[in-house]
Coordinates of N, CA and C in Angstrom, one line a residue:
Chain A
X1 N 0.8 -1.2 0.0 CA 0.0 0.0 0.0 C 0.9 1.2 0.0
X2 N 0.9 2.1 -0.8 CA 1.3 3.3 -0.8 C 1.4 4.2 0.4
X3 N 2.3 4.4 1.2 CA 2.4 5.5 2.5 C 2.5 6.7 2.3
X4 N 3.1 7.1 1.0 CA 3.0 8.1 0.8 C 2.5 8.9 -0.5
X5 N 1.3 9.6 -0.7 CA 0.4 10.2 -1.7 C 0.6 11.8 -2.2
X6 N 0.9 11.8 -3.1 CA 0.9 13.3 -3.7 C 0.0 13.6 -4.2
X7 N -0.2 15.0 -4.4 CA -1.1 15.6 -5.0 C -1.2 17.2 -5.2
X8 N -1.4 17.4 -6.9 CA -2.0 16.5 -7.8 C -0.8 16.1 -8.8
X9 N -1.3 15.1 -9.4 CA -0.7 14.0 -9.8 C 0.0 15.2 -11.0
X10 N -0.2 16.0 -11.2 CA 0.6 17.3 -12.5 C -0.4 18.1 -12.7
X11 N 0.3 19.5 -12.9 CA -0.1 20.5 -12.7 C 0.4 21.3 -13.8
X12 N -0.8 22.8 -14.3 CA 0.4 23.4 -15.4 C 0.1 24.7 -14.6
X13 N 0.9 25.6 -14.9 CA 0.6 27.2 -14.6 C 1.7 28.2 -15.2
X14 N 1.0 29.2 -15.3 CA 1.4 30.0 -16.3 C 2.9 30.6 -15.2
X15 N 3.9 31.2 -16.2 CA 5.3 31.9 -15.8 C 4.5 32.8 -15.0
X16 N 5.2 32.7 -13.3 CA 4.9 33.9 -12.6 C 3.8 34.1 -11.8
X17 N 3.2 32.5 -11.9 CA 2.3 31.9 -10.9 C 2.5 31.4 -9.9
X18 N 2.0 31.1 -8.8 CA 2.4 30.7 -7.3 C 1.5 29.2 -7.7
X19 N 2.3 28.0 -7.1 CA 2.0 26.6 -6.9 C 1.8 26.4 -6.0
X20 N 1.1 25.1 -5.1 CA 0.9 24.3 -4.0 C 1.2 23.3 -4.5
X21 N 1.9 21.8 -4.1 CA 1.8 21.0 -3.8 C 1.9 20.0 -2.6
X22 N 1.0 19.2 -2.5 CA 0.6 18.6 -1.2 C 1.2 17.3 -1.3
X23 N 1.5 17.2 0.3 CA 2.0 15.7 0.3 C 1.2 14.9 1.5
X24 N 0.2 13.3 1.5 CA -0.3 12.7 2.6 C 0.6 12.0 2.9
X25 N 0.9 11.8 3.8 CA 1.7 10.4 4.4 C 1.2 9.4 5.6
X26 N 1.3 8.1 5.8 CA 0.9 7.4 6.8 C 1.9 6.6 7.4
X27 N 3.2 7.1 6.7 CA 4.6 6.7 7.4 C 4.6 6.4 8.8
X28 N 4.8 5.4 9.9 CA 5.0 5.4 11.2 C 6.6 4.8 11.6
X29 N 7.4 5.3 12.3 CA 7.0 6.8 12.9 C 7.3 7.6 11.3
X30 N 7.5 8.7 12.1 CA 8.3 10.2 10.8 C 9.1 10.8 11.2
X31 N 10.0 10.7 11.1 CA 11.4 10.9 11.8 C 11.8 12.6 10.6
X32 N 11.5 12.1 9.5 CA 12.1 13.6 8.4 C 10.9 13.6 7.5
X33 N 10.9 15.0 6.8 CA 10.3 14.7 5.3 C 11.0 15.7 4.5
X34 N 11.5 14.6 3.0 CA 12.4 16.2 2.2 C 11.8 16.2 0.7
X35 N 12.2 17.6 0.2 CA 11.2 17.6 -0.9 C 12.5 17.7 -1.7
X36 N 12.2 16.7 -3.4 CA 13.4 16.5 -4.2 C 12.5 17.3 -5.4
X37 N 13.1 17.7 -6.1 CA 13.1 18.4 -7.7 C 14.0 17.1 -8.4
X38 N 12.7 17.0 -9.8 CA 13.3 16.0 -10.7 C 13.6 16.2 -12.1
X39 N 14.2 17.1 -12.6 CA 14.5 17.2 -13.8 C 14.3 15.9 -14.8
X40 N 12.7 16.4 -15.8 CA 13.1 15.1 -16.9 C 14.7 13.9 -17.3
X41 N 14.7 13.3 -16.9 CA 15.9 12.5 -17.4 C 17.1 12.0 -16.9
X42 N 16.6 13.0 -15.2 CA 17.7 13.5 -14.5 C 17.7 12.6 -13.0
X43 N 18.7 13.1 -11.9 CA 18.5 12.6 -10.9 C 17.6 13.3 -9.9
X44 N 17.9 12.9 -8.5 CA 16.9 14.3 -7.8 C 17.6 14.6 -7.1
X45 N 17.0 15.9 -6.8 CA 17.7 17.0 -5.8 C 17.2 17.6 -5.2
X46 N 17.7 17.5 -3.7 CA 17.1 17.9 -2.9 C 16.4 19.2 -2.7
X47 N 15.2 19.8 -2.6 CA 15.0 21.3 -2.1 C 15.4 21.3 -0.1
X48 N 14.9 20.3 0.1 CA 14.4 21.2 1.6 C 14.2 19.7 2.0
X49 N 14.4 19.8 3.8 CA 14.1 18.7 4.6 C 13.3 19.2 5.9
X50 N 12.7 18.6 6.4 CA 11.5 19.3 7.6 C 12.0 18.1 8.7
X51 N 11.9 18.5 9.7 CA 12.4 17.7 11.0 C 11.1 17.9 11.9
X52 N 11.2 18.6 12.4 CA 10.0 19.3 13.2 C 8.6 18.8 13.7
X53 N 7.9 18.6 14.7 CA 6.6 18.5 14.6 C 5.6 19.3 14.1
X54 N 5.8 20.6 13.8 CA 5.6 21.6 13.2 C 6.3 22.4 12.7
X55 N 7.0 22.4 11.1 CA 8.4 22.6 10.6 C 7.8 23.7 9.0
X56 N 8.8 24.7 9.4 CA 8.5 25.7 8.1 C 10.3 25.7 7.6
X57 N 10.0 25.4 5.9 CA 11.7 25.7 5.9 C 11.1 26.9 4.5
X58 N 12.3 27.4 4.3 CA 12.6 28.7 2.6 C 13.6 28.4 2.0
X59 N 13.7 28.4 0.8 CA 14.9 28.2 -0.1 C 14.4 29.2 -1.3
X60 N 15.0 30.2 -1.3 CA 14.5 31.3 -2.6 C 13.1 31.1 -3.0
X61 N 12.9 30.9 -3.8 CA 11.2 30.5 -3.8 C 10.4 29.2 -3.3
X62 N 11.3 28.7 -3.5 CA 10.7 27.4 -2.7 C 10.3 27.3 -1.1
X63 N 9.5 27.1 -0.5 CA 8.8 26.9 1.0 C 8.1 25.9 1.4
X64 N 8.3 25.4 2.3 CA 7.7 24.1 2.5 C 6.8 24.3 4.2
X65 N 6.2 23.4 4.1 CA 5.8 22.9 6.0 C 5.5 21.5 6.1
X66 N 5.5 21.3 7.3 CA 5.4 20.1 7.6 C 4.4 20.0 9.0
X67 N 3.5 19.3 8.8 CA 2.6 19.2 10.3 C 2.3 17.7 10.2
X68 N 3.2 17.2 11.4 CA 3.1 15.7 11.5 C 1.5 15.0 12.4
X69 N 1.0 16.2 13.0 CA -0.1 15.7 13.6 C -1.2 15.2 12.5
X70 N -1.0 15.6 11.3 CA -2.1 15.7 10.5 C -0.9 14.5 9.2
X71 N 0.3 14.5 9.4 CA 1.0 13.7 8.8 C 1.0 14.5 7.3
X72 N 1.4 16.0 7.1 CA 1.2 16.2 5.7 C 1.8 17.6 5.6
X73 N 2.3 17.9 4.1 CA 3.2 18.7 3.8 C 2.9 19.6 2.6
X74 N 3.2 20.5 2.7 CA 3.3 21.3 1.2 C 4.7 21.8 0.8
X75 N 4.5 22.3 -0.3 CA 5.9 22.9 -1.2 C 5.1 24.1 -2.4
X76 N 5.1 25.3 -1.1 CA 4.7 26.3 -2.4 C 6.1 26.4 -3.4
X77 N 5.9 27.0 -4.4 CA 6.8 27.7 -5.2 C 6.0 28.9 -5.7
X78 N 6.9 30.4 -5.2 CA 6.4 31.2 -5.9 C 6.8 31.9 -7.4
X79 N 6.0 32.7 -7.5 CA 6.7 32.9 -8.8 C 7.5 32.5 -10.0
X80 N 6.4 31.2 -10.0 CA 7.4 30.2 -11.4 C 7.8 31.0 -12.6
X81 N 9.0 29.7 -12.6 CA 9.5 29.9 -14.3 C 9.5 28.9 -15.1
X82 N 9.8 29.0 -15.8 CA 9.5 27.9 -16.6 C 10.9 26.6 -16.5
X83 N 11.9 27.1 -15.9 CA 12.9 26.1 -15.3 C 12.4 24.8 -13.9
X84 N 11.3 25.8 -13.0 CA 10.9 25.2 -12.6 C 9.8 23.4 -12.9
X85 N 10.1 23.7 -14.3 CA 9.5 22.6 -14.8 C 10.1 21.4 -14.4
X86 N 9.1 20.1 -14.2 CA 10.1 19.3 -13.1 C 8.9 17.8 -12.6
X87 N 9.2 17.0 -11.9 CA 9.0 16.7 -11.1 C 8.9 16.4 -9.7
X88 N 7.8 16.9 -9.0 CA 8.5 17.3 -7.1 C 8.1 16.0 -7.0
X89 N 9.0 15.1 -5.9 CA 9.1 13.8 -4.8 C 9.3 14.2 -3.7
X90 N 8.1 13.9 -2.9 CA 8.0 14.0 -1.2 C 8.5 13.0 -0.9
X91 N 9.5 12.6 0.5 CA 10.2 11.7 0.5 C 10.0 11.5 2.1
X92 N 9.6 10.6 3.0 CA 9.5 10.6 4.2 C 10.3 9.6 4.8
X93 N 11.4 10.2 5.7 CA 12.2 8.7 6.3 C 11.6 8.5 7.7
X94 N 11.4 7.5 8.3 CA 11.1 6.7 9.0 C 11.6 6.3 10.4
X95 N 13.4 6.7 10.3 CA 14.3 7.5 11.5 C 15.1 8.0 10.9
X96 N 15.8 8.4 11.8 CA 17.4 8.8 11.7 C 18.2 8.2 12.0
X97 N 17.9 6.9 11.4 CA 19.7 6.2 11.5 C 19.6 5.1 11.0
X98 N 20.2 4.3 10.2 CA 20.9 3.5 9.3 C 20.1 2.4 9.5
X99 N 19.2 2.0 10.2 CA 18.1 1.3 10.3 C 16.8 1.8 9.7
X100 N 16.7 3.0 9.5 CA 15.3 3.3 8.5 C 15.2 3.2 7.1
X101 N 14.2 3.6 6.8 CA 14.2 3.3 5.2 C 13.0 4.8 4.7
X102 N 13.5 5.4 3.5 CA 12.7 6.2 2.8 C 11.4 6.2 2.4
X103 N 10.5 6.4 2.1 CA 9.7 6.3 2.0 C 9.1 7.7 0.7
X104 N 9.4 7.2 -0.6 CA 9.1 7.8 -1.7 C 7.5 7.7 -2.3
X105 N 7.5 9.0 -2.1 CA 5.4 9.2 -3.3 C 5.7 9.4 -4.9
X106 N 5.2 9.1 -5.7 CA 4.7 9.3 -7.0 C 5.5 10.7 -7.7
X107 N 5.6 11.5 -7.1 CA 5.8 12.6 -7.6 C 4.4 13.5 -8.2
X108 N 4.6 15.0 -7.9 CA 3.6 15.7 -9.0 C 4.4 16.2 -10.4
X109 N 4.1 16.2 -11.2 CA 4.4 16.6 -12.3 C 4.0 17.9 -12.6
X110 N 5.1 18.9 -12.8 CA 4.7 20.6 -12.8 C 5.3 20.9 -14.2
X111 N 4.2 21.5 -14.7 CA 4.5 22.1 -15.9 C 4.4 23.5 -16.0
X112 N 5.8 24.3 -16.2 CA 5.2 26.0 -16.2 C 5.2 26.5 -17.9
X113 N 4.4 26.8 -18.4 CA 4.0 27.7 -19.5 C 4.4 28.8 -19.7
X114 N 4.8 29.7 -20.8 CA 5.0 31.1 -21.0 C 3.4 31.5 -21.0
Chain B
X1 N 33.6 19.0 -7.2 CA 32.3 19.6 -7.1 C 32.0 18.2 -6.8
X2 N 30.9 17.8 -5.7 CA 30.1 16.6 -5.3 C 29.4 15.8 -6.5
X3 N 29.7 15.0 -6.9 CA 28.7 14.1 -7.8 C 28.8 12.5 -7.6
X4 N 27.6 12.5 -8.1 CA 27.7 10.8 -8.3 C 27.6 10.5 -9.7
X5 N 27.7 9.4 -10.4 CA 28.3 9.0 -11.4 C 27.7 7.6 -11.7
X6 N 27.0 7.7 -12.8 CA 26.2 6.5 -13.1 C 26.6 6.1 -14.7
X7 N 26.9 4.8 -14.7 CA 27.5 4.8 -16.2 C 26.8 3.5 -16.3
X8 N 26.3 2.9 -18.1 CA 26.1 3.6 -18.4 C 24.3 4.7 -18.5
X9 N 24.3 5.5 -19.2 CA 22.8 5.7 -19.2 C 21.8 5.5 -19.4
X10 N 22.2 4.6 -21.1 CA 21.1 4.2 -21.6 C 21.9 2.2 -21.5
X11 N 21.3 1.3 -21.5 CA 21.4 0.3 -21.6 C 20.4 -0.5 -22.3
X12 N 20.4 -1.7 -23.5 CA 19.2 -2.6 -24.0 C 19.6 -3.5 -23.9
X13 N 19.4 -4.7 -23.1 CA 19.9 -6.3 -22.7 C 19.0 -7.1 -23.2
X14 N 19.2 -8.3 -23.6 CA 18.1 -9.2 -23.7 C 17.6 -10.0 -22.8
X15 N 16.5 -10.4 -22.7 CA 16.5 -11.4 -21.4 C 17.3 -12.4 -21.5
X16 N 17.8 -12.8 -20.0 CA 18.4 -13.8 -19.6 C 20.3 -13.4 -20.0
X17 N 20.4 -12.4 -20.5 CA 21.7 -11.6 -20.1 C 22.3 -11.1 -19.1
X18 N 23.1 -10.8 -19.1 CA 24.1 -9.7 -17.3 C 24.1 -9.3 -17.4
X19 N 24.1 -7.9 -16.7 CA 23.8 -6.8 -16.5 C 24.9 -6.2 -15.4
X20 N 25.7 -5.0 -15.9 CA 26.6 -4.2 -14.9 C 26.0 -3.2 -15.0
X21 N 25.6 -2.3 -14.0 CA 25.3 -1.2 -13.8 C 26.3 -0.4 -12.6
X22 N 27.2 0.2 -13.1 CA 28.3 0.7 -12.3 C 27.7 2.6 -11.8
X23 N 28.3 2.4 -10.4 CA 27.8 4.1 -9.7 C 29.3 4.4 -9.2
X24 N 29.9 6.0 -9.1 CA 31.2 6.1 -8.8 C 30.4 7.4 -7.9
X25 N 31.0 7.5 -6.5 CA 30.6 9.5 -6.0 C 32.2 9.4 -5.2
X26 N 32.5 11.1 -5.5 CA 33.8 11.5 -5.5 C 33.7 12.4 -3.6
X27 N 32.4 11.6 -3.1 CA 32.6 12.6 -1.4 C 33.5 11.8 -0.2
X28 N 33.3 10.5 -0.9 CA 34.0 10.0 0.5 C 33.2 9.1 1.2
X29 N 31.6 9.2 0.9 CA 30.4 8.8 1.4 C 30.8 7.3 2.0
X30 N 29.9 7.3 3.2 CA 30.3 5.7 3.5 C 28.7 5.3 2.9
X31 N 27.8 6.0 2.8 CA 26.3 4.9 2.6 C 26.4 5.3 1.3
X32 N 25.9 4.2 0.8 CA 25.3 4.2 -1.1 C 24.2 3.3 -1.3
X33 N 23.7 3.9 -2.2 CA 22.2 2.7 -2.3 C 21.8 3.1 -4.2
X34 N 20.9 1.8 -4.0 CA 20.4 1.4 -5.2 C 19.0 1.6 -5.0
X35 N 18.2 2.3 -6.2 CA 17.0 2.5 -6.2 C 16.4 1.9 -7.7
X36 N 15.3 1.4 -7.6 CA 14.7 1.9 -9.2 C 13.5 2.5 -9.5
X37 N 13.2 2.9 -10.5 CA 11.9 3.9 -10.4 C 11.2 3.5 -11.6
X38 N 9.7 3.1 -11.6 CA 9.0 3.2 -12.5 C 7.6 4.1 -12.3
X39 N 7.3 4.0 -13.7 CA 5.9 4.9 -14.0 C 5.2 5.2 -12.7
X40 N 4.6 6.1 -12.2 CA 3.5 5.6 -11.2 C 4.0 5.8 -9.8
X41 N 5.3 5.1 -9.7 CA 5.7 4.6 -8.5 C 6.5 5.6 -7.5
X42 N 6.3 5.4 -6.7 CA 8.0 5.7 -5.9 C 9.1 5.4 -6.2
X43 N 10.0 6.2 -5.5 CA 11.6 4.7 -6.0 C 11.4 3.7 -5.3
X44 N 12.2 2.5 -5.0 CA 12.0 1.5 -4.5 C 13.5 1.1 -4.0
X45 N 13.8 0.6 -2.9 CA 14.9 1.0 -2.4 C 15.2 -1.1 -2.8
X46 N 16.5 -0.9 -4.0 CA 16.9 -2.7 -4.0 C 17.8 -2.4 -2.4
X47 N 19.3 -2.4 -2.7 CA 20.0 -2.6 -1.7 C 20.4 -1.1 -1.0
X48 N 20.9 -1.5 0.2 CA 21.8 -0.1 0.9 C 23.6 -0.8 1.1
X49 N 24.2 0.0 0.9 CA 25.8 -0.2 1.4 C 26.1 0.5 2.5
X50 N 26.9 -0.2 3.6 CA 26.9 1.1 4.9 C 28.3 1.4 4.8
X51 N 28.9 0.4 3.9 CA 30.5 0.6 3.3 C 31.2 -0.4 2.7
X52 N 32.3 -0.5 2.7 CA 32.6 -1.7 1.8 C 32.5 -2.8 2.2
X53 N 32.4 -3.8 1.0 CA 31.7 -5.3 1.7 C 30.7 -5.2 2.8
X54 N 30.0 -4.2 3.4 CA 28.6 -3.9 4.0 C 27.0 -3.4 3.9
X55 N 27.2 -4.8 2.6 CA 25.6 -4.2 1.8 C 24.3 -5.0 2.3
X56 N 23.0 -4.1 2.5 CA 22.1 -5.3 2.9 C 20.6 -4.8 2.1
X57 N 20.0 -5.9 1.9 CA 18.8 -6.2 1.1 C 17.7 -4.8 1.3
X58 N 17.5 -4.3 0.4 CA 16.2 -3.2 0.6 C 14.8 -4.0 0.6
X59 N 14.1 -3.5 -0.3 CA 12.9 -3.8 -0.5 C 12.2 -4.8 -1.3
X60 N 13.4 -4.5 -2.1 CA 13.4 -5.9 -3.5 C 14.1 -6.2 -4.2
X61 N 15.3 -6.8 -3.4 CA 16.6 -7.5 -3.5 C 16.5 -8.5 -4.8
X62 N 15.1 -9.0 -5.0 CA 15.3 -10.6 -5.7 C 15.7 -10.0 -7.5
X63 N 16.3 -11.0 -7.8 CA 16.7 -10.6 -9.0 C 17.9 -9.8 -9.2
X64 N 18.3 -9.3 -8.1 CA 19.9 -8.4 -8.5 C 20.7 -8.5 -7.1
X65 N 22.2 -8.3 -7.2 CA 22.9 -7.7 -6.4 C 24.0 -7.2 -6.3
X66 N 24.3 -6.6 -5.5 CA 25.3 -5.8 -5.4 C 27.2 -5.9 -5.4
X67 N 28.0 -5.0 -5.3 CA 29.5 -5.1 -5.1 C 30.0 -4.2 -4.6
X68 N 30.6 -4.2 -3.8 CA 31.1 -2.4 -2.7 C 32.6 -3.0 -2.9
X69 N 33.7 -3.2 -3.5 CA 35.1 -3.4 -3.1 C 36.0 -2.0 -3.2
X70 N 35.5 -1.1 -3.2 CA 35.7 1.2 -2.7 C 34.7 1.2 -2.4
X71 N 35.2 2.2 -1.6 CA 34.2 3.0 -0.6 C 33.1 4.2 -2.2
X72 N 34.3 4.5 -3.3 CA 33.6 5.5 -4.0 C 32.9 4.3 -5.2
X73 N 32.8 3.4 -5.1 CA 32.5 2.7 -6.2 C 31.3 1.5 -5.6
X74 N 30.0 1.5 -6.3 CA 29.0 0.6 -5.9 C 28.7 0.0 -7.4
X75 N 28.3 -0.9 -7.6 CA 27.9 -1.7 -8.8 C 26.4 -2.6 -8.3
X76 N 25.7 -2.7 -9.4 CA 24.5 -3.5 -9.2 C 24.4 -4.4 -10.1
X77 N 24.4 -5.6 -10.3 CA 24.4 -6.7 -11.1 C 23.1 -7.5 -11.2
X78 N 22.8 -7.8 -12.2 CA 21.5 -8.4 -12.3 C 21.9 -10.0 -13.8
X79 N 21.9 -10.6 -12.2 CA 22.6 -12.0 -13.4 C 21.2 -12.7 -14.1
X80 N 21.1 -12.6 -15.5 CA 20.1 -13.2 -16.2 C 19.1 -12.2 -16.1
X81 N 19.1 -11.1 -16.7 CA 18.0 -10.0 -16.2 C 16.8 -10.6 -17.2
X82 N 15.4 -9.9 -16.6 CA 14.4 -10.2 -16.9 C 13.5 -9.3 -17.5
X83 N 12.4 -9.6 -18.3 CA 11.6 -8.5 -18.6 C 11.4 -7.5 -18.1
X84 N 10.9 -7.7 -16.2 CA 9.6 -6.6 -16.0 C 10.9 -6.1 -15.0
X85 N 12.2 -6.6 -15.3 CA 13.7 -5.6 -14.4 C 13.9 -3.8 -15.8
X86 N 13.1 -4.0 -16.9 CA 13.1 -3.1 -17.2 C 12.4 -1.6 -16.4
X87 N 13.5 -0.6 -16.6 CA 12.9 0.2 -15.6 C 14.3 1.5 -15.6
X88 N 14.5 2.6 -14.7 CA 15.6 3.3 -14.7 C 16.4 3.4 -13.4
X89 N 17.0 2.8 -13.4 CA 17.6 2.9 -11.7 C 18.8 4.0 -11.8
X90 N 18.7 4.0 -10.2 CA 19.0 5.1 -9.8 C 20.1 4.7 -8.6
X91 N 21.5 5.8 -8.3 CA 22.3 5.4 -7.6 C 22.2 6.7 -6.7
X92 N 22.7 6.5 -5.6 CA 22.7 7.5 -4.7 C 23.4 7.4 -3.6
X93 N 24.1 8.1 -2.7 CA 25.1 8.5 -1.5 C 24.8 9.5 -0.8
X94 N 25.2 9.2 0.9 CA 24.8 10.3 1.9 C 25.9 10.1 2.7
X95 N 26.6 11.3 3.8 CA 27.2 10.6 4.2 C 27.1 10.3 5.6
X96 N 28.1 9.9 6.4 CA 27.5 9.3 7.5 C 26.9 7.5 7.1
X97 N 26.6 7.0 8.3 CA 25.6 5.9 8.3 C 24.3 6.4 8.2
X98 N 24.1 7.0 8.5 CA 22.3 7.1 8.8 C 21.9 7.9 8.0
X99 N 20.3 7.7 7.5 CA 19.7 8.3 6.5 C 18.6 9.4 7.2
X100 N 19.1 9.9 8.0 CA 18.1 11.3 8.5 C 18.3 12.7 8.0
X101 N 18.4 13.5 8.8 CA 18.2 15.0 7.7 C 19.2 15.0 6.5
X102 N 20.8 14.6 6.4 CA 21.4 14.7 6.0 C 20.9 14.8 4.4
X103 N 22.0 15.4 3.4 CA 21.5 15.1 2.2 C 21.8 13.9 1.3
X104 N 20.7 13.6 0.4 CA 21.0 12.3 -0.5 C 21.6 13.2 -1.7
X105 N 22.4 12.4 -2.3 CA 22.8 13.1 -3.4 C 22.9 11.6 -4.3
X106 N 21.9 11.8 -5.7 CA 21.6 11.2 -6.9 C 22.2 11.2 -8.1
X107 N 22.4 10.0 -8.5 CA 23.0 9.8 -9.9 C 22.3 10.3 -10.8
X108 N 22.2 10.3 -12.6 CA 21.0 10.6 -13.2 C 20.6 9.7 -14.0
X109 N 21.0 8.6 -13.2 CA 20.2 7.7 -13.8 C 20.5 6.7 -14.5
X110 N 19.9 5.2 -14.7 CA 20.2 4.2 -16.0 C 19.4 3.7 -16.1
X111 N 19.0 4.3 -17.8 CA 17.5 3.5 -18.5 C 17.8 2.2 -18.9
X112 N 17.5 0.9 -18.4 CA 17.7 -0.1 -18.9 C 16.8 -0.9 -19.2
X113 N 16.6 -1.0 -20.8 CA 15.9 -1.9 -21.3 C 15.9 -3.3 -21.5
X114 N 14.5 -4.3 -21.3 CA 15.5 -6.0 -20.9 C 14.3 -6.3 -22.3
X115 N 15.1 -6.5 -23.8 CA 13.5 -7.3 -24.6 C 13.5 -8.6 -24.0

């Protein structure tokens, strides 16, 4: 069964638009959650990691939160560009230490338009 | 500059062929792991390395395994590969043992085709 659910499954919006994307998780425990950018073709790379039971992180346009009581996350992006084209992976690990395991969602698929 | 290093990118095997899928990262990292990713899915975690000759079964070991003899060098082998081992895996390193805040840093990839 899938633990961890994105949404929505791909998205388009115009250059210069503000995104949401959501992340559910039923991971137990939740030790992290980090958000990867996936360039077509490419590897992933990290934006941002949330530790917190109630965790806000920023990365230039990128922002995230994390509220583990409700077990769920977002990743605004403001002000897209069209580089931001991509796929986001919410990623939830399970502890911190060499005994956990990641816990990877689907990905959303973001499409930015001129 | 940090990278990981996945060679090669594109691969087409036939079934019941070998398969080397070699990963190189230039940090020093003692963990490395092997992922694969299809349509739909999550990655899926095959094996973890906690360092050399210290590799252990992920999620879905069957069908492939591993080689750690450097610490900068992981390989994934899939002896007699199979149809539905088509898919794009993925290499990756953190350092430390443990997989918590720290960052994962990813290869970009090997599309490997099994007709």
């Amino acid at each position: 069964k899938t633990q961890v659910e994105q949404s929505p499954q791909s998205l388009v919006v115009r250059q210069g638009e503000n995104c949401v994307l959501q992340c559910n998780y039923s991971v137990t425990p939740d030790n992290h959650l980090r958000w990867f950018k996936q360039d077509t073709g490419k590897g992933l790379v990290s934006l941002t990691v949330l530790v917190d039971q109630k965790d806000k992180t920023s990365n230039g346009r990128y922002s995230a939160t994390l509220d583990k009581d409700a077990k769920h996350s977002t990743l605004h992006i403001t002000a897209t560009l069209l580089d931001d084209t991509a796929t986001y992976i919410c990623v939830v690990g399970d502890r911190g230490s060499a005994l956990g395991r990641l816990h990877f969602g689907a990905g959303t698929q973001l499409i930015v338009i001129p | 500059d940090m990278k990981v290093t996945q060679m090669p990118r594109y691969l087409i095997k036939r079934m019941g062929e070998n398969v080397l899928l070699e990963c190189g990262q230039d940090m020093s990292h003692e963990t490395m792991y092997w992922y694969r990713q299809d349509p739909g899915l999550g990655l899926q975690l095959i094996y973890i390395s906690y360092d050399v000759d210290s590799n252990s079964e992920g999620d879905i070991p069957k069908g492939y395994r591993v080689s750690r003899k450097k610490r900068e060098h992981f390989s994934l082998i899939l002896d007699s590969a199979k149809t539905n081992q088509t898919s794009v895996y993925f290499c990756a390193s953190s350092p430390g043992t443990g997989i918590g805040a720290e960052t994962l840093y990813f290869g970009s990839g090997t599309r490997l085709t099994v007709l």
